[in-house]
Coordinates of C-alpha atoms in Angstrom, one line a residue:
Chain A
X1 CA 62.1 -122.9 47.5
X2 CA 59.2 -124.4 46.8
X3 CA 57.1 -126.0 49.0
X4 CA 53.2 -126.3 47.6
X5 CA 53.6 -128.5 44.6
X6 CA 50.7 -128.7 42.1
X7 CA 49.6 -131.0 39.0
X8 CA 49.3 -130.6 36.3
X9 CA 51.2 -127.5 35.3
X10 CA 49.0 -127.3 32.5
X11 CA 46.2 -128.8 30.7
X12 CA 43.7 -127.9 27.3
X13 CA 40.8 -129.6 27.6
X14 CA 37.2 -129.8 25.5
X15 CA 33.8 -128.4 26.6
X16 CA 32.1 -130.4 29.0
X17 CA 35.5 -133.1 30.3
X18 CA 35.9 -133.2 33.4
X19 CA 39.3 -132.2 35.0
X20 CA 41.2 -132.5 38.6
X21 CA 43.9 -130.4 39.4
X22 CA 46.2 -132.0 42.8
X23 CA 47.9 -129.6 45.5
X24 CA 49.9 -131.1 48.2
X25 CA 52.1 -128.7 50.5
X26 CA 54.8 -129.7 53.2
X27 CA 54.9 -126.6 55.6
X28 CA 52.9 -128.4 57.9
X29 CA 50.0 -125.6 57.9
X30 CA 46.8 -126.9 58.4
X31 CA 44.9 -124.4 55.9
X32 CA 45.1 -124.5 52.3
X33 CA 42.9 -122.7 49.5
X34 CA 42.2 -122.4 45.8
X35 CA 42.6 -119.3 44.3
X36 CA 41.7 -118.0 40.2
X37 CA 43.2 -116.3 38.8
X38 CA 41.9 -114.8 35.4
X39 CA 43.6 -113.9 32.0
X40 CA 43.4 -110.3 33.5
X41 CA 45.5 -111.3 36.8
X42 CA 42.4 -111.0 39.2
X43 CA 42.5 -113.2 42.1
X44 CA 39.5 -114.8 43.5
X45 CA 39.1 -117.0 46.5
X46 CA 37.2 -120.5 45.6
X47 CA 37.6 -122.8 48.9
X48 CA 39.8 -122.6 52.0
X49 CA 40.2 -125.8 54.4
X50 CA 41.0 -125.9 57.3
X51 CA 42.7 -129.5 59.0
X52 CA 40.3 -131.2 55.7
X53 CA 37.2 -128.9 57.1
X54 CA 35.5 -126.5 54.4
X55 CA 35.7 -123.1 56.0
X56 CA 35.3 -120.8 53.1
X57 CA 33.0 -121.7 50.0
X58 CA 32.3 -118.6 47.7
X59 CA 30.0 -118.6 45.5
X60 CA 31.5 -120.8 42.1
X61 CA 29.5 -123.0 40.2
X62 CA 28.3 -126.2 41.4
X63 CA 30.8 -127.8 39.1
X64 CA 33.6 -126.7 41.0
X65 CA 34.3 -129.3 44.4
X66 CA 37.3 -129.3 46.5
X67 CA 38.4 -132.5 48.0
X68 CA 40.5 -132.9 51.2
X69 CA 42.3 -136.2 52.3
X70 CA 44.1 -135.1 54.6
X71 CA 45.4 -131.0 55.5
X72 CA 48.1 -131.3 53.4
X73 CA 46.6 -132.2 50.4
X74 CA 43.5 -130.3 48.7
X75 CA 42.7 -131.2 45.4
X76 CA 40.0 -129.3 42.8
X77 CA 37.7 -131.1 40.6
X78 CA 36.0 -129.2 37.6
X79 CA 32.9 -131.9 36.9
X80 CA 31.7 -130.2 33.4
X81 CA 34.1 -127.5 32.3
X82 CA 32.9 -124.2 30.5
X83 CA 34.8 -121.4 28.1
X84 CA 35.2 -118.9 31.1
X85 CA 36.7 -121.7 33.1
X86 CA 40.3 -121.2 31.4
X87 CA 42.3 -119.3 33.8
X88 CA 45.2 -120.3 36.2
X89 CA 44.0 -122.2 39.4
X90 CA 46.2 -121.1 41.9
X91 CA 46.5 -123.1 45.1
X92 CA 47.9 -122.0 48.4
X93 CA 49.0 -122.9 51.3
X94 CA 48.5 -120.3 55.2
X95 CA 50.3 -120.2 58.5
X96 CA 49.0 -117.6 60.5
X97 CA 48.1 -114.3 57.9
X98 CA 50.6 -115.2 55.3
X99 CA 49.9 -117.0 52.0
X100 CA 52.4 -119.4 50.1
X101 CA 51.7 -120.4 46.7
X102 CA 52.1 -123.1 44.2
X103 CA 53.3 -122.5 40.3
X104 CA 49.9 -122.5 39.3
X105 CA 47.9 -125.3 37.3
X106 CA 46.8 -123.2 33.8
X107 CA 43.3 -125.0 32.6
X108 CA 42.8 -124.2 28.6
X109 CA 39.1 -125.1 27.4
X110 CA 38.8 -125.5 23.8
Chain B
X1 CA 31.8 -107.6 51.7
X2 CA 35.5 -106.1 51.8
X3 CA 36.4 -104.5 48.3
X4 CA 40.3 -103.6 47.4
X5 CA 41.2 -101.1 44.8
X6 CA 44.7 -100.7 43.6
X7 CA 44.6 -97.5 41.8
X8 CA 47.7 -97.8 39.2
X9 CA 47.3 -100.5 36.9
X10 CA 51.0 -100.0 35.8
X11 CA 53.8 -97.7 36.8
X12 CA 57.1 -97.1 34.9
X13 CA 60.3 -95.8 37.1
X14 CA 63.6 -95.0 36.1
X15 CA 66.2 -97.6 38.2
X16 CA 67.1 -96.1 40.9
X17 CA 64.0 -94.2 41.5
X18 CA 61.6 -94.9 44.1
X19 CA 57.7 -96.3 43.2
X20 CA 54.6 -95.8 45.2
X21 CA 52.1 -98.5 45.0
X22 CA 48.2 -96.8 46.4
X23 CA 45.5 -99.1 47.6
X24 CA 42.1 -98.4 49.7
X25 CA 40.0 -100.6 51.0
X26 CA 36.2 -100.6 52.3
X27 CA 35.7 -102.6 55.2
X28 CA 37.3 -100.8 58.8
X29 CA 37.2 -104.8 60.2
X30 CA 40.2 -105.4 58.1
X31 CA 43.4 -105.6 60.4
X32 CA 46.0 -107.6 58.1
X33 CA 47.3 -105.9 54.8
X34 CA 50.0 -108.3 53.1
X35 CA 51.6 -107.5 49.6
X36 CA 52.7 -109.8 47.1
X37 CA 54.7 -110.0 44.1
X38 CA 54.0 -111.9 41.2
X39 CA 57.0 -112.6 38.3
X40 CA 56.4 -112.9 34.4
X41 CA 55.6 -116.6 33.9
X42 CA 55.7 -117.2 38.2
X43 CA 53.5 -117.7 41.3
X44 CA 52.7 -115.1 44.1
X45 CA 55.3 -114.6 46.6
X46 CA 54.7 -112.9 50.0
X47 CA 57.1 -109.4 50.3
X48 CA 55.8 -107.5 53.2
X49 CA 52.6 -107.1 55.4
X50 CA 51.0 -104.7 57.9
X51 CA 48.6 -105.1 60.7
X52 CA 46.2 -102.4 62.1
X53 CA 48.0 -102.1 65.1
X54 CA 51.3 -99.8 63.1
X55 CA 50.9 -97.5 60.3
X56 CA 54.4 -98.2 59.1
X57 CA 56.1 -100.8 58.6
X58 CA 60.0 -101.4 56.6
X59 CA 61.5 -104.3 55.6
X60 CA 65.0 -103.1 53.5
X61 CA 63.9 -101.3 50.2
X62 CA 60.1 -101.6 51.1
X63 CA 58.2 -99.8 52.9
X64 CA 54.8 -100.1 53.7
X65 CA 52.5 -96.9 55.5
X66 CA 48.7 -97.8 56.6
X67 CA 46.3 -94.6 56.9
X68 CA 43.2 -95.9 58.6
X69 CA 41.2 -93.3 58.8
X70 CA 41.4 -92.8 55.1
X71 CA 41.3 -96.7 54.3
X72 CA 44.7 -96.5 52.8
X73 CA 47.9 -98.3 52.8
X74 CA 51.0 -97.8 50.1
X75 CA 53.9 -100.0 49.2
X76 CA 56.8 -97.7 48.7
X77 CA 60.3 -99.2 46.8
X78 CA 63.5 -97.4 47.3
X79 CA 66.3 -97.4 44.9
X80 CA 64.6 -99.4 42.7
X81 CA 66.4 -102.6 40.0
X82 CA 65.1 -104.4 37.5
X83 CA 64.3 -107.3 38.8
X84 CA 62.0 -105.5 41.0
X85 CA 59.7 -105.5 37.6
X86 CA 56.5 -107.4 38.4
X87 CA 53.1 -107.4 39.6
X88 CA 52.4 -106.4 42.9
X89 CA 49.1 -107.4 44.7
X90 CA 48.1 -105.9 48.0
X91 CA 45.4 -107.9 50.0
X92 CA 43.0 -106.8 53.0
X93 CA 41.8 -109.4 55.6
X94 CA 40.5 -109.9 59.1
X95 CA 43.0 -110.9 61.7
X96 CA 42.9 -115.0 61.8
X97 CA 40.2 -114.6 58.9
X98 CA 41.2 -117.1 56.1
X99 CA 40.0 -114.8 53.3
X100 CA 42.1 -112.4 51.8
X101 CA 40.5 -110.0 49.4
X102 CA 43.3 -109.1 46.5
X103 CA 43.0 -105.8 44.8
X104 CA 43.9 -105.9 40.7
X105 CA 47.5 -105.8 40.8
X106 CA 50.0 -102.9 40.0
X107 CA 52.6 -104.2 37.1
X108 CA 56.0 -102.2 37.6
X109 CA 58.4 -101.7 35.0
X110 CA 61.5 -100.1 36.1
X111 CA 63.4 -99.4 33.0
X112 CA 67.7 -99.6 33.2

């Protein structure tokens, strides 16, 4: 069942446009994070929040910024995107050690 | 920083059969080992996990062994079906640390 909804599912985009990608859970947890994953399946951490505070910031391009209104919602804005930006943008949500993900939100730049 | 390897890329097994997924890791901090399985077209979903404190672990058809001194824990599938084909990731983390490092992924075919 799902339970970490995120929008769009999809979206093919030019060189330089800026793009948002929306993750809203309903678990109740109070950390959530953005995952990529690339067109060879590797994961990589982005961001973590935790109760709308930045706890874990790797290194990503400046271009990349998370956005938290509130702890269940964690959005991801790309400002400028770039070629190796297409991948799938995976966001999650954590109680305790365990992860629960969304379906995914597959950015295509053209 | 904490680096996961997953040693088989893919692995083919005959329904029925068992598969052994292999992973190491680098950093002895690490206490939480989770697994996940990822579906053609699908998101992650959370199987099984270990924490430092056992070195086994069984939930029905998995299994899941943790050898600390070598760095090393294994996802084991008994009696195996096909809709056990996927990729599996395995993960290493602190305890109550919010980063989870994922190692490459395993895809598994098991073949009717």
């Amino acid at each position: 069942e799902t339970a970490v909804f995120q929008t769009p599912n999809y979206h093919v985009t030019q060189v330089g446009n800026e793009v948002s990608f929306n993750c809203k859970q309903t678990l109740g947890h109070d950390t959530m994070y953005w995952y990529k994953q690339d067109s060879k399946k590797l994961l990589k951490i982005m961001f973590s929040y935790n109760n709308k505070q930045l706890i874990v910031n790797e290194t990503v391009p400046r271009r990349f910024s998370p956005q938290s209104s509130d702890k269940a919602h964690l959005n991801l804005r790309i400002k400028s995107v770039e070629p190796e930006d297409s991948a799938v943008y995976l966001c999650a949500s954590g109680s305790g050690n365990t992860l629960y993900f969304g379906e995914g939100s597959r950015l295509i730049v053209v | 920083g904490e680096k996961v390897e997953q040693h088989e890329s893919t692995l083919s097994v005959r329904e029925g059969d068992s598969a052994v997924i292999n992973c190491t890791y680098t950093d002895t901090a690490s206490s939480y080992f989770p697994w996940y399985k990822q579906e053609a077209g699908k998101s992650l979903h959370f199987v099984i996990d270990i924490r430092s404190n056992v070195d086994r672990k069984q939930s029905q058809r998995l299994t899941v062994l943790l050898d600390k001194k070598a760095k090393r824990f294994s996802l084991h599938i008994t009696a195996t079906q096909p809709e056990d084909s996927a990729i599996y990731f395995c993960a290493a983390s602190h305890t109550g640390n919010y980063k989870y490092v994922f190692g490459a992924g395993t895809r598994l075919k098991v073949i009717a």
